[in-house]
Amino acid sequence: MPANKKLLILPGDGVGPEVMREVRRLIDWMGRRHIATFDIAEDLVGGASIDARGVPIDDATMEKARDADAILFGSVGGPKWDSVGFDLRPELAILRLRKELDLFANLRPAVVLDPLVDASTLKPDVVRGLNLMIVRESTGGIYFGEPRGVEILPSGEKRGFDTESYTTGEIERVARVGFELARKRQNRVTSVEKANVMQSGLFWRQTVTALQQREFPDVELSHMYADNCAMQLVRAPKQFDVIVTSNIFGDLLSDLASMLTGSLGMLPSATLGAVQPSGKRHALYEPIHGSAPDIAGKGIANPLAQILSFAMLLRYSFEMNDEAAMIEQACSNVLGSGLRTADIMAKGTAKVGTSVMGEAILREMDKLNAAG
Ligand code: IPM
Ligand code: MG
């Protein structure tokens, strides 16, 4: 049981620290049961870092991030920092991490666990058994494209602008991640853009098509406009296996897809860089919910998305597939036993807070560990 897995934990703001506490308990549990130990560092990001250090993430923390084998991120932002200015906002912490570590492939699964089929606002038949994966490009597009800014026109009127831009290489590398994932799933990729309106969208479509013909002829590829995709996700989400899309469309569609599962509080994500010649791959894991300032500090946040993000970390960064599956099973079993946090409450279930949910997961882990 070598203790060389370097983990950087960045709880951030709002509910981040509360839900991260439950992951720390799970990590302690794994140590106590001699399942795994980690070399853990923890640091500030987002508003917490702005308050203490004046910046959303400082260079020393970036250095630790570069050095880590995996980063577990909580969430950042909140009304407290609404007026810090665009160049200092808490969200820059996650954007800087994605950009500087070149974390270009953001994997956002939307899985409907059976006990939660009634938590969705959609009819049970529409979402039962849903298991789709959105692969969102996360270091390019309009999030980072130049030029961007606000200028004053000769007329005196102002103009705000951003640039959507994708190179062949940027499209191919994220599409490759999508095709490779599809091969391990149902072997189907839907590439999503607005080729009917955007030049960069048409280029995206052509590039993905050429890549598929060249490298992935065995994978089924279809194309969809982003607006239609939003509609199809609500109408018949089970038609999708892997969706590959740009940064901005992926941002929108993954929030949409998350609600198919009933709650943002359930969904983990992984953001991966390229495998380097040394074999190392930068990777960051975070729940897709934000800092939820409205419920922060009340002890009622759902810790499952953060816990499931840790499970993804074990699977993708440390190839600890059995341990990841055990955590996912524990989450499912606890929900099956009728415990719910407020966000996924349903008739006939028992409402519990963050730490009771965390304890229940540990009890379930003990059972599964003893059985396995
Ligand atoms: C997400 C978030 C971020 C994004 C924000 C916090 C910058 O919405 O991870 O989806 O837009 O990428
Ligand atoms: Mg988002």
Short mmCIF file of C-alpha atoms and ligand atoms in Angstrom, two decimals:
data_model
loop_
_atom_site.label_atom_id
_atom_site.label_comp_id
_atom_site.label_asym_id
_atom_site.label_seq_id
_atom_site.Cartn_x
_atom_site.Cartn_y
_atom_site.Cartn_z
CA MET A 1 0.00 0.00 0.00
CA PRO A 2 2.41 2.73 -1.16
CA ALA A 3 1.52 6.24 0.03
CA ASN A 4 2.69 8.00 -3.09
CA LYS A 5 -0.57 9.15 -4.59
CA LYS A 6 -0.36 12.92 -4.44
CA LEU A 7 -3.76 14.44 -3.95
CA LEU A 8 -4.48 18.17 -3.81
CA ILE A 9 -7.77 19.07 -2.15
CA LEU A 10 -9.29 22.47 -2.92
CA PRO A 11 -12.61 22.82 -1.06
CA GLY A 12 -13.28 26.44 -2.10
CA ASP A 13 -16.41 28.32 -1.05
CA GLY A 14 -20.03 27.86 -0.10
CA VAL A 15 -20.98 24.21 0.37
CA GLY A 16 -17.54 23.14 -0.95
CA PRO A 17 -15.89 22.73 2.47
CA GLU A 18 -18.94 20.94 3.96
CA VAL A 19 -19.22 18.33 1.26
CA MET A 20 -15.43 17.94 1.09
CA ARG A 21 -15.41 17.09 4.79
CA GLU A 22 -17.39 13.94 3.96
CA VAL A 23 -14.78 12.96 1.36
CA ARG A 24 -12.04 13.45 3.97
CA ARG A 25 -13.92 11.04 6.26
CA LEU A 26 -14.10 8.55 3.41
CA ILE A 27 -10.36 8.92 2.77
CA ASP A 28 -9.67 8.39 6.50
CA TRP A 29 -11.89 5.32 6.38
CA MET A 30 -9.87 3.93 3.44
CA GLY A 31 -6.69 4.45 5.44
CA ARG A 32 -8.10 2.78 8.57
CA ARG A 33 -9.23 -0.21 6.52
CA HIS A 34 -5.83 -0.42 4.78
CA ILE A 35 -7.45 0.08 1.38
CA ALA A 36 -5.39 3.08 0.30
CA THR A 37 -3.51 6.05 1.64
CA PHE A 38 -2.83 9.34 -0.05
CA ASP A 39 -0.26 12.05 0.25
CA ILE A 40 -2.69 14.92 0.80
CA ALA A 41 -2.25 18.68 0.52
CA GLU A 42 -5.12 21.11 0.97
CA ASP A 43 -5.29 24.74 -0.09
CA LEU A 44 -7.49 27.76 -0.69
CA VAL A 45 -9.25 28.68 -3.93
CA GLY A 46 -11.97 31.07 -5.01
CA GLY A 47 -13.43 33.58 -2.58
CA ALA A 48 -11.60 31.95 0.33
CA SER A 49 -8.32 32.66 -1.43
CA ILE A 50 -9.39 36.19 -2.39
CA ASP A 51 -10.11 36.93 1.28
CA ALA A 52 -6.81 35.51 2.52
CA ARG A 53 -4.47 36.32 -0.35
CA GLY A 54 -6.17 38.80 -2.64
CA VAL A 55 -6.34 36.45 -5.66
CA PRO A 56 -8.71 33.57 -6.59
CA ILE A 57 -5.77 31.16 -6.82
CA ASP A 58 -2.15 32.02 -6.15
CA ASP A 59 1.01 30.80 -7.87
CA ALA A 60 2.02 28.55 -4.98
CA THR A 61 -1.31 26.72 -5.18
CA MET A 62 -0.95 26.45 -8.96
CA GLU A 63 2.45 24.88 -8.39
CA LYS A 64 0.96 22.32 -6.00
CA ALA A 65 -1.72 21.61 -8.61
CA ARG A 66 0.93 21.00 -11.26
CA ASP A 67 2.77 18.67 -8.90
CA ALA A 68 -0.31 16.66 -7.81
CA ASP A 69 -1.33 13.36 -9.39
CA ALA A 70 -4.96 14.39 -9.01
CA ILE A 71 -6.90 17.42 -7.81
CA LEU A 72 -10.19 17.22 -5.97
CA PHE A 73 -12.00 20.53 -6.34
CA GLY A 74 -15.07 21.70 -4.42
CA SER A 75 -16.78 24.82 -5.72
CA VAL A 76 -16.12 28.54 -5.85
CA GLY A 77 -17.99 31.83 -5.74
CA GLY A 78 -20.83 33.50 -3.89
CA PRO A 79 -22.53 36.88 -3.47
CA LYS A 80 -19.82 38.00 -1.07
CA TRP A 81 -17.44 38.34 -4.03
CA ASP A 82 -19.87 39.72 -6.58
CA SER A 83 -18.17 43.09 -6.56
CA VAL A 84 -14.47 42.08 -6.62
CA GLY A 85 -14.25 42.83 -10.35
CA PHE A 86 -14.11 40.66 -13.44
CA ASP A 87 -10.34 40.10 -13.24
CA LEU A 88 -10.47 38.83 -9.67
CA ARG A 89 -13.70 36.81 -9.59
CA PRO A 90 -13.58 33.46 -7.75
CA GLU A 91 -14.45 31.52 -10.94
CA LEU A 92 -11.02 32.41 -12.32
CA ALA A 93 -9.58 29.75 -10.00
CA ILE A 94 -11.17 26.89 -11.92
CA LEU A 95 -10.62 28.58 -15.29
CA ARG A 96 -6.91 29.08 -14.53
CA LEU A 97 -6.52 25.48 -13.40
CA ARG A 98 -8.20 24.19 -16.55
CA LYS A 99 -6.18 26.46 -18.82
CA GLU A 100 -2.71 26.23 -17.29
CA LEU A 101 -2.84 22.48 -16.69
CA ASP A 102 -4.35 22.08 -20.16
CA LEU A 103 -7.32 20.11 -18.81
CA PHE A 104 -9.17 20.04 -22.11
CA ALA A 105 -11.58 17.13 -21.71
CA ASN A 106 -14.36 17.66 -19.21
CA LEU A 107 -16.29 14.44 -18.64
CA ARG A 108 -19.76 15.00 -17.27
CA PRO A 109 -21.78 11.82 -16.84
CA ALA A 110 -25.52 11.95 -16.25
CA VAL A 111 -26.59 8.71 -14.66
CA VAL A 112 -30.00 8.04 -13.16
CA LEU A 113 -29.69 5.74 -10.18
CA ASP A 114 -32.74 3.55 -9.75
CA PRO A 115 -33.68 4.78 -6.26
CA LEU A 116 -33.75 8.33 -7.62
CA VAL A 117 -35.88 7.78 -10.67
CA ASP A 118 -38.70 9.75 -9.03
CA ALA A 119 -36.46 12.69 -8.13
CA SER A 120 -36.34 13.82 -11.75
CA THR A 121 -38.88 16.35 -12.89
CA LEU A 122 -39.32 14.18 -15.99
CA LYS A 123 -41.50 11.09 -16.14
CA PRO A 124 -39.80 7.97 -14.73
CA ASP A 125 -40.06 6.15 -18.08
CA VAL A 126 -38.12 8.90 -19.82
CA VAL A 127 -35.13 8.75 -17.47
CA ARG A 128 -35.09 5.25 -15.95
CA GLY A 129 -31.72 3.64 -16.67
CA LEU A 130 -30.30 6.80 -18.26
CA ASN A 131 -26.52 6.74 -18.61
CA LEU A 132 -25.03 9.35 -20.89
CA MET A 133 -21.68 11.09 -20.96
CA ILE A 134 -21.07 14.65 -22.05
CA VAL A 135 -17.50 15.31 -23.12
CA ARG A 136 -17.14 19.06 -22.97
CA GLU A 137 -14.11 20.83 -24.40
CA SER A 138 -12.80 22.95 -21.53
CA THR A 139 -9.73 24.98 -22.44
CA GLY A 140 -10.86 26.68 -25.65
CA GLY A 141 -13.80 28.22 -27.42
CA ILE A 142 -15.47 31.40 -26.33
CA TYR A 143 -14.28 30.94 -22.74
CA PHE A 144 -10.75 31.85 -23.76
CA GLY A 145 -10.94 33.06 -27.39
CA GLU A 146 -9.32 36.36 -28.39
CA PRO A 147 -10.16 39.09 -29.07
CA ARG A 148 -12.52 39.77 -26.19
CA GLY A 149 -13.41 42.91 -24.37
CA VAL A 150 -15.54 46.02 -24.33
CA GLU A 151 -14.66 48.84 -26.71
CA ILE A 152 -15.98 52.29 -27.36
CA LEU A 153 -17.12 52.77 -30.94
CA PRO A 154 -16.58 56.01 -32.89
CA SER A 155 -20.24 56.81 -32.27
CA GLY A 156 -19.56 56.74 -28.54
CA GLU A 157 -21.63 53.59 -28.13
CA LYS A 158 -19.96 50.63 -26.43
CA ARG A 159 -19.55 47.12 -27.82
CA GLY A 160 -18.89 43.95 -25.80
CA PHE A 161 -17.42 40.97 -27.64
CA ASP A 162 -15.97 37.48 -27.21
CA THR A 163 -14.58 35.08 -29.75
CA GLU A 164 -15.51 31.47 -30.41
CA SER A 165 -12.48 29.77 -31.90
CA TYR A 166 -11.30 26.19 -32.36
CA THR A 167 -8.23 24.78 -34.09
CA THR A 168 -8.09 21.36 -35.75
CA GLY A 169 -5.91 20.09 -32.90
CA GLU A 170 -8.24 21.34 -30.17
CA ILE A 171 -11.24 19.67 -31.79
CA GLU A 172 -9.47 16.42 -32.56
CA ARG A 173 -8.03 15.85 -29.12
CA VAL A 174 -11.34 16.26 -27.32
CA ALA A 175 -13.23 14.28 -29.97
CA ARG A 176 -10.69 11.48 -29.56
CA VAL A 177 -11.51 11.30 -25.85
CA GLY A 178 -15.19 11.00 -26.79
CA PHE A 179 -14.62 8.26 -29.37
CA GLU A 180 -12.39 6.29 -27.02
CA LEU A 181 -14.96 6.48 -24.23
CA ALA A 182 -17.72 5.44 -26.63
CA ARG A 183 -15.79 2.28 -27.49
CA LYS A 184 -16.07 1.24 -23.85
CA ARG A 185 -19.76 2.13 -23.74
CA GLN A 186 -22.41 1.85 -26.47
CA ASN A 187 -20.04 2.91 -29.23
CA ARG A 188 -22.06 5.96 -30.27
CA VAL A 189 -20.95 9.59 -30.42
CA THR A 190 -23.14 12.62 -31.05
CA SER A 191 -21.12 15.68 -31.99
CA VAL A 192 -22.95 18.89 -31.11
CA GLU A 193 -22.47 22.39 -32.59
CA LYS A 194 -24.30 25.06 -34.57
CA ALA A 195 -22.97 24.26 -38.03
CA ASN A 196 -26.04 25.95 -39.47
CA VAL A 197 -25.04 29.33 -38.04
CA MET A 198 -21.42 29.39 -36.92
CA GLN A 199 -18.36 29.08 -39.12
CA SER A 200 -16.50 27.46 -36.22
CA GLY A 201 -19.44 25.08 -35.83
CA LEU A 202 -19.23 23.90 -39.43
CA PHE A 203 -15.48 23.49 -39.02
CA TRP A 204 -16.08 21.47 -35.84
CA ARG A 205 -18.46 19.15 -37.74
CA GLN A 206 -16.06 18.65 -40.65
CA THR A 207 -13.11 18.02 -38.34
CA VAL A 208 -14.94 15.45 -36.22
CA THR A 209 -16.23 13.71 -39.35
CA ALA A 210 -12.75 13.43 -40.85
CA LEU A 211 -11.30 12.16 -37.58
CA GLN A 212 -13.98 9.50 -37.28
CA GLN A 213 -13.31 8.28 -40.83
CA ARG A 214 -9.58 8.20 -40.22
CA GLU A 215 -9.29 6.79 -36.71
CA PHE A 216 -12.68 5.60 -35.45
CA PRO A 217 -14.62 4.05 -38.38
CA ASP A 218 -15.97 1.45 -35.92
CA VAL A 219 -17.72 4.09 -33.80
CA GLU A 220 -21.12 5.37 -34.87
CA LEU A 221 -21.08 9.15 -35.32
CA SER A 222 -24.03 11.49 -35.67
CA HIS A 223 -24.27 15.28 -35.61
CA MET A 224 -26.78 17.50 -33.91
CA TYR A 225 -27.34 21.22 -33.59
CA ALA A 226 -26.97 22.40 -30.03
CA ASP A 227 -30.51 23.78 -29.74
CA ASN A 228 -31.98 20.52 -31.01
CA CYS A 229 -29.74 18.61 -28.61
CA ALA A 230 -31.18 20.59 -25.67
CA MET A 231 -34.66 19.68 -26.84
CA GLN A 232 -33.77 16.01 -27.44
CA LEU A 233 -32.17 15.74 -23.99
CA VAL A 234 -35.52 16.57 -22.43
CA ARG A 235 -37.65 14.67 -24.95
CA ALA A 236 -35.75 11.37 -25.16
CA PRO A 237 -32.43 11.49 -23.30
CA LYS A 238 -31.78 7.75 -23.61
CA GLN A 239 -31.03 8.15 -27.33
CA PHE A 240 -27.58 9.48 -26.33
CA ASP A 241 -24.43 7.60 -25.40
CA VAL A 242 -21.52 10.06 -25.66
CA ILE A 243 -22.03 13.72 -26.55
CA VAL A 244 -18.94 15.67 -27.66
CA THR A 245 -19.23 19.42 -27.72
CA SER A 246 -17.61 22.81 -27.25
CA ASN A 247 -16.93 24.59 -23.99
CA ILE A 248 -19.98 26.85 -23.97
CA PHE A 249 -22.48 24.32 -25.35
CA GLY A 250 -21.14 21.73 -22.94
CA ASP A 251 -21.61 24.13 -20.05
CA LEU A 252 -25.26 24.63 -20.95
CA LEU A 253 -26.09 21.07 -21.92
CA SER A 254 -24.46 19.53 -18.86
CA ASP A 255 -26.53 21.67 -16.50
CA LEU A 256 -29.58 20.60 -18.45
CA ALA A 257 -28.57 16.92 -18.41
CA SER A 258 -27.91 17.05 -14.69
CA MET A 259 -31.53 17.76 -13.95
CA LEU A 260 -32.57 14.61 -15.80
CA THR A 261 -31.07 12.86 -12.81
CA GLY A 262 -33.08 14.83 -10.31
CA SER A 263 -30.43 17.00 -8.73
CA LEU A 264 -27.27 18.89 -9.44
CA GLY A 265 -26.21 17.54 -6.06
CA MET A 266 -25.67 14.09 -7.53
CA LEU A 267 -23.31 14.67 -10.42
CA PRO A 268 -19.54 14.35 -10.45
CA SER A 269 -17.17 15.34 -13.23
CA ALA A 270 -13.61 14.76 -14.33
CA THR A 271 -11.45 17.14 -16.33
CA LEU A 272 -8.48 15.48 -17.96
CA GLY A 273 -5.36 16.64 -19.73
CA ALA A 274 -3.29 14.72 -22.23
CA VAL A 275 -1.17 11.76 -21.14
CA GLN A 276 2.37 13.13 -20.97
CA PRO A 277 5.46 11.23 -22.13
CA SER A 278 6.19 10.48 -18.44
CA GLY A 279 2.82 8.73 -18.28
CA LYS A 280 1.44 11.40 -15.95
CA ARG A 281 -1.88 13.02 -16.78
CA HIS A 282 -3.14 16.16 -15.07
CA ALA A 283 -6.66 15.61 -13.81
CA LEU A 284 -9.16 17.55 -11.78
CA TYR A 285 -12.39 16.22 -10.30
CA GLU A 286 -15.30 18.35 -9.16
CA PRO A 287 -19.02 18.13 -8.62
CA ILE A 288 -20.91 19.98 -11.30
CA HIS A 289 -22.99 21.83 -8.73
CA GLY A 290 -21.67 25.21 -7.72
CA SER A 291 -21.06 26.69 -4.29
CA ALA A 292 -24.81 26.97 -3.55
CA PRO A 293 -24.39 29.98 -1.23
CA ASP A 294 -28.11 29.89 -0.34
CA ILE A 295 -27.69 26.64 1.59
CA ALA A 296 -24.04 26.93 2.61
CA GLY A 297 -23.21 26.49 6.28
CA LYS A 298 -26.55 24.85 7.09
CA GLY A 299 -25.32 21.28 7.01
CA ILE A 300 -27.97 20.26 4.49
CA ALA A 301 -25.96 20.07 1.23
CA ASN A 302 -25.86 16.78 -0.64
CA PRO A 303 -22.30 15.38 -0.39
CA LEU A 304 -22.86 12.68 -3.02
CA ALA A 305 -21.60 14.62 -6.08
CA GLN A 306 -18.36 15.37 -4.25
CA ILE A 307 -18.04 11.77 -3.05
CA LEU A 308 -18.78 10.48 -6.56
CA SER A 309 -16.17 12.90 -7.94
CA PHE A 310 -13.67 11.23 -5.63
CA ALA A 311 -14.78 7.86 -7.00
CA MET A 312 -14.09 9.15 -10.53
CA LEU A 313 -10.68 10.30 -9.31
CA LEU A 314 -9.87 6.81 -8.07
CA ARG A 315 -10.98 5.32 -11.38
CA TYR A 316 -9.37 7.71 -13.86
CA SER A 317 -6.22 8.81 -12.04
CA PHE A 318 -5.30 5.75 -9.98
CA GLU A 319 -6.99 2.90 -11.82
CA MET A 320 -8.65 1.90 -8.55
CA ASN A 321 -11.73 0.59 -10.34
CA ASP A 322 -12.90 -1.74 -7.58
CA GLU A 323 -12.70 0.96 -4.93
CA ALA A 324 -14.50 3.43 -7.20
CA ALA A 325 -17.23 0.90 -7.91
CA MET A 326 -17.57 0.21 -4.18
CA ILE A 327 -18.13 3.90 -3.45
CA GLU A 328 -20.70 4.17 -6.24
CA GLN A 329 -22.45 1.09 -4.93
CA ALA A 330 -22.45 2.49 -1.40
CA CYS A 331 -24.09 5.71 -2.64
CA SER A 332 -26.72 3.76 -4.51
CA ASN A 333 -27.41 1.47 -1.55
CA VAL A 334 -27.77 4.35 0.88
CA LEU A 335 -30.28 5.99 -1.44
CA GLY A 336 -32.00 2.63 -1.82
CA SER A 337 -32.32 2.45 1.96
CA GLY A 338 -34.41 5.62 1.81
CA LEU A 339 -32.05 8.32 3.06
CA ARG A 340 -32.21 11.63 1.18
CA THR A 341 -30.75 15.09 1.47
CA ALA A 342 -33.21 17.94 0.97
CA ASP A 343 -32.46 18.37 -2.75
CA ILE A 344 -33.58 14.82 -3.58
CA MET A 345 -36.34 14.41 -1.00
CA ALA A 346 -39.29 12.27 -2.06
CA LYS A 347 -42.39 10.92 -0.38
CA GLY A 348 -41.69 8.01 1.94
CA THR A 349 -37.99 8.78 2.38
CA ALA A 350 -36.09 10.16 5.36
CA LYS A 351 -34.51 13.58 5.18
CA VAL A 352 -30.96 13.79 6.51
CA GLY A 353 -28.19 16.38 6.53
CA THR A 354 -24.72 16.34 5.01
CA SER A 355 -22.89 14.52 7.79
CA VAL A 356 -25.54 11.87 8.41
CA MET A 357 -25.45 11.09 4.69
CA GLY A 358 -21.65 10.88 4.88
CA GLU A 359 -21.81 8.53 7.88
CA ALA A 360 -24.34 6.33 6.12
CA ILE A 361 -21.93 5.98 3.19
CA LEU A 362 -19.16 4.86 5.55
CA ARG A 363 -21.43 2.30 7.21
CA GLU A 364 -22.34 0.99 3.79
CA MET A 365 -18.67 0.89 2.78
CA ASP A 366 -17.98 -1.23 5.87
CA LYS A 367 -20.69 -3.68 4.83
CA LEU A 368 -19.49 -3.90 1.25
CA ASN A 369 -15.88 -4.24 2.40
CA ALA A 370 -16.76 -7.06 4.78
CA ALA A 371 -18.79 -8.81 2.06
CA GLY A 372 -16.26 -8.31 -0.70
C1 IPM B 1 -18.95 24.82 -14.74
C2 IPM B 1 -19.15 26.21 -14.20
C3 IPM B 1 -17.96 27.05 -14.65
C4 IPM B 1 -18.00 27.10 -16.15
C5 IPM B 1 -17.90 28.45 -14.03
C6 IPM B 1 -17.87 28.39 -12.52
C7 IPM B 1 -16.72 29.23 -14.54
O1 IPM B 1 -20.36 26.72 -14.61
O2 IPM B 1 -17.94 24.19 -14.41
O3 IPM B 1 -19.82 24.37 -15.50
O4 IPM B 1 -18.73 27.91 -16.74
O5 IPM B 1 -17.27 26.31 -16.77
MG MG B 2 -21.57 25.36 -15.70
#
